[in-house]
Tab-separated table of C-alpha atoms in Angstrom:
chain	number	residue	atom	x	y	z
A	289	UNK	CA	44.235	46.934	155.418
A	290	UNK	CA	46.092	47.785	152.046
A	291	UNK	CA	47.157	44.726	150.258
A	292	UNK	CA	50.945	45.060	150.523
A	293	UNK	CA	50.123	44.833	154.013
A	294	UNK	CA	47.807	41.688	153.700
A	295	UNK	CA	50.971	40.184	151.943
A	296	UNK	CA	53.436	41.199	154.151
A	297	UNK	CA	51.405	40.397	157.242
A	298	UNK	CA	52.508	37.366	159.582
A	299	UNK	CA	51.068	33.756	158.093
A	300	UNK	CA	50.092	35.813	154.925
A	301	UNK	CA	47.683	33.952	152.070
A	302	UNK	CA	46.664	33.482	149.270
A	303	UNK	CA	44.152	31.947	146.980
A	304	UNK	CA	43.970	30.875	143.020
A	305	UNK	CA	42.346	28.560	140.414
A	306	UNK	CA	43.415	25.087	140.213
A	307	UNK	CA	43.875	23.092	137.160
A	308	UNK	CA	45.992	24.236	133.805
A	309	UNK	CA	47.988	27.090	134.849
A	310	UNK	CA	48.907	29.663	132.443
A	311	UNK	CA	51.585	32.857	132.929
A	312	UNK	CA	48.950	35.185	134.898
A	313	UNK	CA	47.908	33.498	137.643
A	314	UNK	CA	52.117	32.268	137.731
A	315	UNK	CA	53.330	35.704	137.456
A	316	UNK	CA	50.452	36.937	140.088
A	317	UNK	CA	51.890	34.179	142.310
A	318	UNK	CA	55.478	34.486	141.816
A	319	UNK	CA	55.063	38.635	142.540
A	320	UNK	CA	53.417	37.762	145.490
A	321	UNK	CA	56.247	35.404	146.522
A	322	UNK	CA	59.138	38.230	145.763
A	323	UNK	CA	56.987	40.773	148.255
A	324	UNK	CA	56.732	37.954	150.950
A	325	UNK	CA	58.698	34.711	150.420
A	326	UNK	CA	56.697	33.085	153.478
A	327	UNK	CA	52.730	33.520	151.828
A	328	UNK	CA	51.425	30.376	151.808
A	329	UNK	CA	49.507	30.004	148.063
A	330	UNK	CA	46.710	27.710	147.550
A	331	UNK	CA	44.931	26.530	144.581
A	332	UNK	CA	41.649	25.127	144.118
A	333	UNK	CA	38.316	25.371	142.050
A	334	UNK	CA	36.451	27.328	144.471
A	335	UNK	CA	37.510	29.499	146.943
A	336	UNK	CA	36.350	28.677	150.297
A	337	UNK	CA	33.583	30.375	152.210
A	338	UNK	CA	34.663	33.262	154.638
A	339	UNK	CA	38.171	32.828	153.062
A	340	UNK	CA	40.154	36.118	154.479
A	341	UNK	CA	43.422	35.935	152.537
A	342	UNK	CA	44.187	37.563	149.204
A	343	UNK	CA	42.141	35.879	146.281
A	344	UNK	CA	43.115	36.255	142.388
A	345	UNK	CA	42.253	35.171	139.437
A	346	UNK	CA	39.415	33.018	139.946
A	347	UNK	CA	35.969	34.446	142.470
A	348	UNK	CA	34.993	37.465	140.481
A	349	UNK	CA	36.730	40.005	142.994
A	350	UNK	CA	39.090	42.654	142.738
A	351	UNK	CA	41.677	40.595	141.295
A	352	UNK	CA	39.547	38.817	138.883
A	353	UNK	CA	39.258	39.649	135.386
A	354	UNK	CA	36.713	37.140	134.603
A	355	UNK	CA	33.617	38.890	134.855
A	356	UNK	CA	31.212	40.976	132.373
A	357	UNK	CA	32.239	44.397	134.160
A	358	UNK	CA	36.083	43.615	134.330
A	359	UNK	CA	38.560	46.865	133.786
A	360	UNK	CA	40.362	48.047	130.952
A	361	UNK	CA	43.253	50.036	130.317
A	362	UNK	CA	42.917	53.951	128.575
A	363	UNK	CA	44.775	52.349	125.824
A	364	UNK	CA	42.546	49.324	125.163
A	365	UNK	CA	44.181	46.156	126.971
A	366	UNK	CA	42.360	45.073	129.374
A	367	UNK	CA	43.405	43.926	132.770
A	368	UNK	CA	44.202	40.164	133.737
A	369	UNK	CA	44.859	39.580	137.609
A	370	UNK	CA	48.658	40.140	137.181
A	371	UNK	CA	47.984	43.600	135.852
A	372	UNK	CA	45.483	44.330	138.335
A	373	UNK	CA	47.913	43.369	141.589
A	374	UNK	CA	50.554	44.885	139.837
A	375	UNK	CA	48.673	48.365	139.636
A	376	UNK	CA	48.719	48.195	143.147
A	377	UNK	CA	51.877	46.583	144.300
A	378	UNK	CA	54.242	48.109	141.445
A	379	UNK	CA	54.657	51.433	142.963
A	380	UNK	CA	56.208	50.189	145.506
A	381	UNK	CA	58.663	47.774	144.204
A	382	UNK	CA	60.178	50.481	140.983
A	383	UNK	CA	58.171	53.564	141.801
A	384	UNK	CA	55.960	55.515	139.540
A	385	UNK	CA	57.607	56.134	136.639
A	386	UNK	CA	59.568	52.747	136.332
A	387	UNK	CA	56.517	51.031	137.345
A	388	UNK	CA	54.252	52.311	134.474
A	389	UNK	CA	57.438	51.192	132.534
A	390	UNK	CA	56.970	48.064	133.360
A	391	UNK	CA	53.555	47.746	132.881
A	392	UNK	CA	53.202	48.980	129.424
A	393	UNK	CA	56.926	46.660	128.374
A	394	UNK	CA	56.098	43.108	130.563
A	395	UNK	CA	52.384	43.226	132.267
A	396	UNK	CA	50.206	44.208	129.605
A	397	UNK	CA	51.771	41.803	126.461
A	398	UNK	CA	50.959	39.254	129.499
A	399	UNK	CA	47.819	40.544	130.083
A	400	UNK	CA	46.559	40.666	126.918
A	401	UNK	CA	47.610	37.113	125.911
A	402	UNK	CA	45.264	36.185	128.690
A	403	UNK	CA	42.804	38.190	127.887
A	404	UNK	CA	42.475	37.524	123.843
A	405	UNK	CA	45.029	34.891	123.339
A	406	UNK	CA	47.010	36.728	121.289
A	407	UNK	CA	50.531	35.108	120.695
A	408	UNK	CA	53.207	36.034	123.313
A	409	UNK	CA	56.161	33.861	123.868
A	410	UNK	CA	56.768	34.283	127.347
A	411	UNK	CA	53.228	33.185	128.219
A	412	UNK	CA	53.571	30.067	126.129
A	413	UNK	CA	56.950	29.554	127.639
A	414	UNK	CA	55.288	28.843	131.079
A	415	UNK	CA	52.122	27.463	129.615
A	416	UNK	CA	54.658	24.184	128.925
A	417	UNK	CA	55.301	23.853	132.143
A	418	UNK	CA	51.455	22.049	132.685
A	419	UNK	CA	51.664	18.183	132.466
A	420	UNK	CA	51.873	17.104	129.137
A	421	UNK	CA	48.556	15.391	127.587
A	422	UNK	CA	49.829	11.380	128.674
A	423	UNK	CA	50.904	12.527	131.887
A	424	UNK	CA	50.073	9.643	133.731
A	425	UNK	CA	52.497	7.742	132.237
A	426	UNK	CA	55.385	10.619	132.461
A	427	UNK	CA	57.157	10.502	135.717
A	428	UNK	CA	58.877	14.687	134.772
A	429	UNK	CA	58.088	16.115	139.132
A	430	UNK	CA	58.111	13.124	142.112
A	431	UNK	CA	55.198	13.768	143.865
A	432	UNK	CA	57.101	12.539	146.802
A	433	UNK	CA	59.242	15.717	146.990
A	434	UNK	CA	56.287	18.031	147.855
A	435	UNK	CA	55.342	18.669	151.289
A	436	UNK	CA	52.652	17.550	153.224
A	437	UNK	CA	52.170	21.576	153.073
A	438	UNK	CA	52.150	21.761	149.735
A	439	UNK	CA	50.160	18.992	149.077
A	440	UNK	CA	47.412	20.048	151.314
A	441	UNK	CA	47.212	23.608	149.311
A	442	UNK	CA	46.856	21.597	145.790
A	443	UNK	CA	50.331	22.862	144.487
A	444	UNK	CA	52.098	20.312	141.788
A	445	UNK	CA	55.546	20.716	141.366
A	446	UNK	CA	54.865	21.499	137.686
A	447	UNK	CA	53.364	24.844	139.017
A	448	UNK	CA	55.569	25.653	141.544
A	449	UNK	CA	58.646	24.864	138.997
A	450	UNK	CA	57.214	27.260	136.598
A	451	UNK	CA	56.205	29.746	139.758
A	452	UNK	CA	60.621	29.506	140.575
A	453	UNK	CA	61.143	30.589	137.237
A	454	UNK	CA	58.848	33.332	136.670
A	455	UNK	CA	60.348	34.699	140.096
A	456	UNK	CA	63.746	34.156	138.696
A	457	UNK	CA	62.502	36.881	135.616
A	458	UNK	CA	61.131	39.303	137.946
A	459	UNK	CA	64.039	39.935	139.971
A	460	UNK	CA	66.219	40.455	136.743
A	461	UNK	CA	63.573	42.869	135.122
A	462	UNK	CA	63.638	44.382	138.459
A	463	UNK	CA	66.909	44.643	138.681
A	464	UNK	CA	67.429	46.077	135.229
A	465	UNK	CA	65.064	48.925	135.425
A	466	UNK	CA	66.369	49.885	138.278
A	467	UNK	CA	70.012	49.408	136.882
A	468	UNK	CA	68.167	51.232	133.711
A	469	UNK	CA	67.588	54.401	135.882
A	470	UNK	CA	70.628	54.323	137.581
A	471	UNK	CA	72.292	54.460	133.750
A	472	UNK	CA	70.336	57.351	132.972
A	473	UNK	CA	71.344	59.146	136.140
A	474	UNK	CA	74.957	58.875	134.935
A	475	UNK	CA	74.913	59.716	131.596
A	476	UNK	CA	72.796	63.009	132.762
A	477	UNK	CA	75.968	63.710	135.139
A	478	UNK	CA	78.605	63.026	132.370
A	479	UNK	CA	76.499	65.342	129.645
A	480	UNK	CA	76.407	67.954	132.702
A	481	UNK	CA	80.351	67.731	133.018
A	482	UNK	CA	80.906	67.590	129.464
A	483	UNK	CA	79.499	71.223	128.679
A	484	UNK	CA	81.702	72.821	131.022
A	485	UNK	CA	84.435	70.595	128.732
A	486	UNK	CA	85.871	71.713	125.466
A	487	UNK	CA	86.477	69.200	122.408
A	488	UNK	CA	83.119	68.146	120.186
A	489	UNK	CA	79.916	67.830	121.773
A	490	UNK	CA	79.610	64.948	119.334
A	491	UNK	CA	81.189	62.508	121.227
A	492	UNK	CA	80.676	61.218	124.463
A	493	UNK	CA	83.687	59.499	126.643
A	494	UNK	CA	82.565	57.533	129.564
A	495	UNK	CA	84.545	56.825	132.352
A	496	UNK	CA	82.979	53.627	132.595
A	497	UNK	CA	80.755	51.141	130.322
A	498	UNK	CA	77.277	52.744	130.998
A	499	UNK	CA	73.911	51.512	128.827
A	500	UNK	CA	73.561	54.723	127.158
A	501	UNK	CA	71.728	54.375	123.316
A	502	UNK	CA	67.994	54.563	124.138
A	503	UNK	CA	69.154	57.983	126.662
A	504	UNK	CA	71.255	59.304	123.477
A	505	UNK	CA	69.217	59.048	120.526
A	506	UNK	CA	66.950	62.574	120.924
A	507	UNK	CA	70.845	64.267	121.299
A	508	UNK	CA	73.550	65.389	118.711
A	509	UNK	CA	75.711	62.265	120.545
A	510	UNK	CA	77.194	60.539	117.904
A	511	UNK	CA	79.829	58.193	119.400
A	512	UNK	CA	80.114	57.205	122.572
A	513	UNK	CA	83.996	56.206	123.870
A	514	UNK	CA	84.370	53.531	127.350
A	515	UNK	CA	87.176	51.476	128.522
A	516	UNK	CA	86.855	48.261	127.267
A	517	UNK	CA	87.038	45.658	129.834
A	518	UNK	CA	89.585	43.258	127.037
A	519	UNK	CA	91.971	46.877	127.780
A	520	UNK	CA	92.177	49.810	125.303
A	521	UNK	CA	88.572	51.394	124.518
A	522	UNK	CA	85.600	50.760	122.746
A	523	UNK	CA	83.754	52.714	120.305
A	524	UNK	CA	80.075	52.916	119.536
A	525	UNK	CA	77.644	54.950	116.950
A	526	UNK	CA	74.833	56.099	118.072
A	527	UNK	CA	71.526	55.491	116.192
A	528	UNK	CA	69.248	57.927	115.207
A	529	UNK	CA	66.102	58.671	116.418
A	530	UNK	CA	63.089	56.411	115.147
A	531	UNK	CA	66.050	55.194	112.640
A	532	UNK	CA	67.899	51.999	111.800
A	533	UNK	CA	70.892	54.172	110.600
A	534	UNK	CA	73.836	55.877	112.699
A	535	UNK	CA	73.932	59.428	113.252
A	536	UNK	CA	77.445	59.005	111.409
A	537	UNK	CA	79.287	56.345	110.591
A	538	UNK	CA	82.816	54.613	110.690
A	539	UNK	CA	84.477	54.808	107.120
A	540	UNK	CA	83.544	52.081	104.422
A	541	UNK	CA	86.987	51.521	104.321
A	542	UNK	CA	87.763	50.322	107.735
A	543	UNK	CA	84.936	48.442	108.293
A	544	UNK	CA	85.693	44.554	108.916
A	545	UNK	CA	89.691	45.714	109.350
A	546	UNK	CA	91.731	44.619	112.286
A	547	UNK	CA	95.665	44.837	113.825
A	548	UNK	CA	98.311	46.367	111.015
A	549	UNK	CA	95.600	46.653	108.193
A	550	UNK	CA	93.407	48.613	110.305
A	551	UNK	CA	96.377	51.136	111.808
A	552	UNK	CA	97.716	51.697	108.226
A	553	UNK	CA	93.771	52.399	107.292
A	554	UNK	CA	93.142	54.676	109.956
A	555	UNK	CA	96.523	56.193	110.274
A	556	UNK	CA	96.156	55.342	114.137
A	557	UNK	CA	98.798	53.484	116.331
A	558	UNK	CA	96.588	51.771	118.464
A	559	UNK	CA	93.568	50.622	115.923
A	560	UNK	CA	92.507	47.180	116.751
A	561	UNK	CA	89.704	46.180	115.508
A	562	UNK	CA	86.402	47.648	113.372
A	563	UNK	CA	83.518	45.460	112.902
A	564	UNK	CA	82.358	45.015	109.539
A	565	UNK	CA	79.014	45.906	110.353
A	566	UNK	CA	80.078	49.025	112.031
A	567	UNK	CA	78.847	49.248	115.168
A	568	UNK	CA	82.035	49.020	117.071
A	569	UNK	CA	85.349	49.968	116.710
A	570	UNK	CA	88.692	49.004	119.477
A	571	UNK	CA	91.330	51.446	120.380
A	572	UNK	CA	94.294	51.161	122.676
A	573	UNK	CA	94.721	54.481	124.168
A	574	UNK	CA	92.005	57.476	124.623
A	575	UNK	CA	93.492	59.660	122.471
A	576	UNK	CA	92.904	57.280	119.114
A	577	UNK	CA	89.508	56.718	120.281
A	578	UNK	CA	88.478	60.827	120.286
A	579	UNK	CA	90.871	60.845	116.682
A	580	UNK	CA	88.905	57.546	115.297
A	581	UNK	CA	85.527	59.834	115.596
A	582	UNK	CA	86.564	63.215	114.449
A	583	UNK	CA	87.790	61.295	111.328
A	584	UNK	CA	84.654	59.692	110.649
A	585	UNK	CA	82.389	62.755	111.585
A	586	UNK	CA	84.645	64.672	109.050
A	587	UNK	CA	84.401	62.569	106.503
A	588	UNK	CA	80.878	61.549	106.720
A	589	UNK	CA	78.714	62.975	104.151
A	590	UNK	CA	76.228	60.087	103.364
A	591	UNK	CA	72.415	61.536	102.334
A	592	UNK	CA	69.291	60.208	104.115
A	593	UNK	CA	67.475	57.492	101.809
A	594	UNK	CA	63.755	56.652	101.406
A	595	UNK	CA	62.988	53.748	99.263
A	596	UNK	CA	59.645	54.229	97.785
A	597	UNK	CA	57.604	50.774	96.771
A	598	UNK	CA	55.154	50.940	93.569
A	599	UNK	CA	52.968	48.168	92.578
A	600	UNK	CA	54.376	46.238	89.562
A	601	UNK	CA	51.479	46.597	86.719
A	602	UNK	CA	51.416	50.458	87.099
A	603	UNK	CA	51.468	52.220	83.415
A	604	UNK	CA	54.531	53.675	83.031
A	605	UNK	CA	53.311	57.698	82.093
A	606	UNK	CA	50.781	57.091	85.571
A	607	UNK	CA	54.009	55.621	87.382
A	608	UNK	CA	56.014	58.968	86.332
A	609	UNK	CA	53.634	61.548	87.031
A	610	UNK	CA	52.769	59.805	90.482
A	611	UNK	CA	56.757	59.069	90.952
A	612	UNK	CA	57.618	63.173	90.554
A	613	UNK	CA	54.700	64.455	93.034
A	614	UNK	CA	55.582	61.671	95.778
A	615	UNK	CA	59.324	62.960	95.658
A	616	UNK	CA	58.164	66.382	96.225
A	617	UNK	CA	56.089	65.027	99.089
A	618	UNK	CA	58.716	63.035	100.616
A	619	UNK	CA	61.335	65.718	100.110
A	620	UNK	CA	59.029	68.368	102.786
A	621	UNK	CA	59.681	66.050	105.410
A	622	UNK	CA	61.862	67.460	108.028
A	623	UNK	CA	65.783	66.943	107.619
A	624	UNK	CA	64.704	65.306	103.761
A	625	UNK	CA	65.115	68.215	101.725
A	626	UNK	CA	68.183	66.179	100.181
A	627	UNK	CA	67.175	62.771	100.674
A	628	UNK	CA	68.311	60.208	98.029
A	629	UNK	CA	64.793	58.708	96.594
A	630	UNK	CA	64.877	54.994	95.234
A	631	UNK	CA	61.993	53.426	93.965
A	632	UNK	CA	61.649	49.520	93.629
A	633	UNK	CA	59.062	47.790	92.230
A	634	UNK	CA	56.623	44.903	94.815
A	635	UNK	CA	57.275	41.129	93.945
A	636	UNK	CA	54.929	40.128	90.770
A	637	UNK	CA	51.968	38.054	92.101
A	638	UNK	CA	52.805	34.634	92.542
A	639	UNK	CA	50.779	31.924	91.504
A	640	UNK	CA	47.656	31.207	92.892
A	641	UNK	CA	45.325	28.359	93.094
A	642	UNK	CA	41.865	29.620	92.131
A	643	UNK	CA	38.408	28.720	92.805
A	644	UNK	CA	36.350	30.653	91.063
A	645	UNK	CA	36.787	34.465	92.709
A	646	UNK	CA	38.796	32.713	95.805
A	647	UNK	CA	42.394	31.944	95.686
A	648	UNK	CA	45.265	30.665	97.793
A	649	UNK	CA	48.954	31.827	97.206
A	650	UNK	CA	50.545	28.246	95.446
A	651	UNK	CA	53.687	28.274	97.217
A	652	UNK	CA	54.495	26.391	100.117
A	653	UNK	CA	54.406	28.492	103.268
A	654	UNK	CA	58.506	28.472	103.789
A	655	UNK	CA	59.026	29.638	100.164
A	656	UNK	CA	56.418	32.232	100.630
A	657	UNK	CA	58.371	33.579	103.528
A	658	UNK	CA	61.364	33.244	101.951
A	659	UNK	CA	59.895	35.444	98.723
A	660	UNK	CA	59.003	38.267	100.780
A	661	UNK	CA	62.048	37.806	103.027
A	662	UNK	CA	64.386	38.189	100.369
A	663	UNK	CA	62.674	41.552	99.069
A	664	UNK	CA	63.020	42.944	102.302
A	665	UNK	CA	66.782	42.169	102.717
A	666	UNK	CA	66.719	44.172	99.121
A	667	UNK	CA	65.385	47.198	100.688
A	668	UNK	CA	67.289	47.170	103.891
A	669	UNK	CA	70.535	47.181	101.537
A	670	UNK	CA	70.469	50.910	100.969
A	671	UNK	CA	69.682	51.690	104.454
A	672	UNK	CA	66.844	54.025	104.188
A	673	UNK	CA	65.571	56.121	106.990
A	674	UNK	CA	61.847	55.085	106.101
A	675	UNK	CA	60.106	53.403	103.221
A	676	UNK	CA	57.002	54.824	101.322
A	677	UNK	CA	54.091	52.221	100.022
A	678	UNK	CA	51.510	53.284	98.117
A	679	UNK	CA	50.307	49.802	96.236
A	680	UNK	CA	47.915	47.111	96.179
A	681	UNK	CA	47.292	45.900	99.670
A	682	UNK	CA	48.321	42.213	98.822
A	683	UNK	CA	51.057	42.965	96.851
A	684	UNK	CA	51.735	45.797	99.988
A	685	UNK	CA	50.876	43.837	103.299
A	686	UNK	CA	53.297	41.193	103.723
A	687	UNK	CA	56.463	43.143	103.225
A	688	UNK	CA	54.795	46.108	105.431
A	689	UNK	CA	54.061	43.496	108.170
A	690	UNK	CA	58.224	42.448	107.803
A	691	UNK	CA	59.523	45.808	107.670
A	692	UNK	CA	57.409	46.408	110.918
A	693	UNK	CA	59.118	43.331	113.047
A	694	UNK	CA	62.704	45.147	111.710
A	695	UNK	CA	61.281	48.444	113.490
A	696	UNK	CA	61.834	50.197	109.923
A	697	UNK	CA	59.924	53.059	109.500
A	698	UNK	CA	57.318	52.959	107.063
A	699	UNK	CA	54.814	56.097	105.467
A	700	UNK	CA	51.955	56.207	103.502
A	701	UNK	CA	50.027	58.283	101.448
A	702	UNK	CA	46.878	60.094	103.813
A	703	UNK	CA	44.493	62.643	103.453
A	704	UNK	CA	43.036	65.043	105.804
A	705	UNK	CA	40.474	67.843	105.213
A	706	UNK	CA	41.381	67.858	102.120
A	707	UNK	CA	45.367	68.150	102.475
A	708	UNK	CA	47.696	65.012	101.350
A	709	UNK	CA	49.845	64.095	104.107
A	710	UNK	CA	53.017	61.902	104.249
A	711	UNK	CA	51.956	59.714	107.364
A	712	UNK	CA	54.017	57.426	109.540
A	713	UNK	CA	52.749	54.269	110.707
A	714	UNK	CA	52.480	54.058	114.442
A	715	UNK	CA	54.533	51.237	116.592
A	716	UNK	CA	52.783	48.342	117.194
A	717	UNK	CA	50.482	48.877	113.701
């Protein structure tokens, strides 16, 4: 018998550890829950001899990741029992492709926190559910509301209150990947439709609000016009691939305009409103929208930028000669023959408290964070497709690590049989 038929099979069970729960064993149990509401889930610290139902996460089986031989991904994270019922059971619930989807974007961060305790928010989220330390004395679930049922299977109503919400995020993750899809098939019909259309294959109108930017990125889209559900129409640029930055923009000048100011501006009737960070723009009729683009597509001229970061105690003739190559370099990437090169120079080291060859940064951990945060926000001012290190690892690390979280593109200096190459980081470095 497969187990989505164990599960779905009349007075259906399962079994799991007792004790402090933690987001695997809840998540194992909540899927099992959403594939058959009625499975009756006990926990305890051994499972019982001859037991025939479905066991996980505890007993060293197939759904146990606790033992010496336990399985690991192709890409490294290993499995925890959510990931393991979930290679089974998630097939069925998103299919193939939507299913590995969700593996790689929700299972395996879970997984993995499990597995190595890396950080993961979601998993800590649900960790708080457990008692807290003085329990005893806290009077948070009445044991008097569980059923004799419940009670006999060792549930608390801590776990089973953390078990409702982790159901609650499964059905909405379900139900936007499959809304996900369901986008995609759209926008495939509308770009189908709109090259039998005339006007520019630059912008997109939508008969309806559809989620669109992750589907539009690898195409020449570069605005996308729906009705706004306020009335009138909304506009939106479209990012570029592996970018920050929009394919094209909305005019400096209109940006945080609304109403009369805007119109006058634009030279557009029915201009209402422009954000002043640029990433949307109202229109009252159709018409304005389509004119609002081809303005800003004509006018649009800005040059890709790469901000290149050099350590601060560089001589200046090693800094020049090292400055001119890198440009050349950077400048044989694809679609950077004209890119506009700035170069800034790291933060100096701070203090440190030394002793002897070890040291500790001086500054309080908040002002620390603050230093390198407000580097950063100096960089991301003249919105650069990528930035170049080459410096000092210390000096290098910390703003790297920042720029990462902001999903900035950064390169570095490599060489391969010989040959200097101009590599990007990989996600998740």
């Amino acid at each position: 018998m497969g187990l989505l038929e164990q599960i779905k099979k009349p007075n259906a069970k399962a079994f799991t550890h007792s004790g402090k729960f933690h987001a695997d064993d809840v998540f194992s149990s909540a899927l099992l829950l959403y594939l058959n509401p009625q499975i009756t889930i006990t926990r305890g610290n051994r499972v019982p001899e001859g037991y025939d139902g479905i066991v996980f996460d505890i007993g060293r089986g197939q759904y146990d990741h606790h033992q010496r031989d336990s399985r690991v991904r192709e890409n490294g994270v290993p499995y925890a029992a959510f990931g393991l019922l979930w290679e089974e059971l998630g097939g069925e619930i998103l299919g193939g492709t939507l299913a590995q989807r969700f593996d790689e974007e929700f299972v395996q961060p879970l997984d993995n926190n499990d597995n190595t305790g890396e950080k993961n928010e979601l998993a800590s989220l649900i960790g708080n559910f457990n008692p807290v330390w003085d329990a005893q004395n806290q009077k948070i679930y009445d044991k008097s509301k569980l059923t004799a049922g419940q009670k006999e299977c060792g549930l608390t109503g801590e776990f089973l209150h953390a078990v409702r919400i982790a159901g609650l995020i499964l059905e909405n993750k379900f139900a936007r990947y499959r809304a996900d899809a369901r986008a995609d098939e759209k926008i495939d019909q509308v770009l189908a439709m709109q090259e039998t259309q005339g006007g520019d294959a630059r912008i997109l109108v939508l008969p309806e609000f559809v989620p669109c930017q992750k589907r539009l990125k690898e195409t020449d889209i570069a605005f996308v016009i729906f009705p706004s559900n306020r009335g009138g129409y909304c506009i939106q640029p479209q990012k570029k691939p592996d970018s920050m930055n929009y394919k094209c923009s909305f005019p400096k000048q209109w940006l945080g305009l609304e109403n009369e100011e805007l119109q006058e501006a634009t030279g557009l009737a029915s201009a209402g409103f422009c954000h002043k960070g640029g990433f949307l723009m109202t229109v009252g009729d159709e018409a304005d929208a389509i004119r609002a683009c081809e303005i800003s597509l004509e006018e649009y001229e800005q040059k890709p930028v790469i901000v290149c970061l050099w350590d601060a105690g560089e001589a200046q003739e090693t800094k020049n000669c090292e400055r001119e190559e890198t440009e050349q370099l950077l400048r044989q990437i694809p679609d950077m023959t004209d890119a506009q090169i700035c170069h800034m120079t790291l933060p100096l080291l701070p203090d440190l408290e030394e002793q002897g060859v070890y040291a500790e940064v001086a500054m309080e951990k908040e002002d620390w964070k603050t230093y390198i945060k407000d580097f950063v926000k100096q960089i991301l001012e003249y919105k650069p497709e990528a930035v170049y290190v080459t410096a000092d690892l210390f000096a290098a690390y910390p703003v790297v690590h920042a720029l990462r979280k902001k999903h900035m593109p950064v390169l570095m200096r490599a060489k391969k049989e010989g040959k200097t190459r101009i590599v990007r980081l990989p996600s998740g470095s």
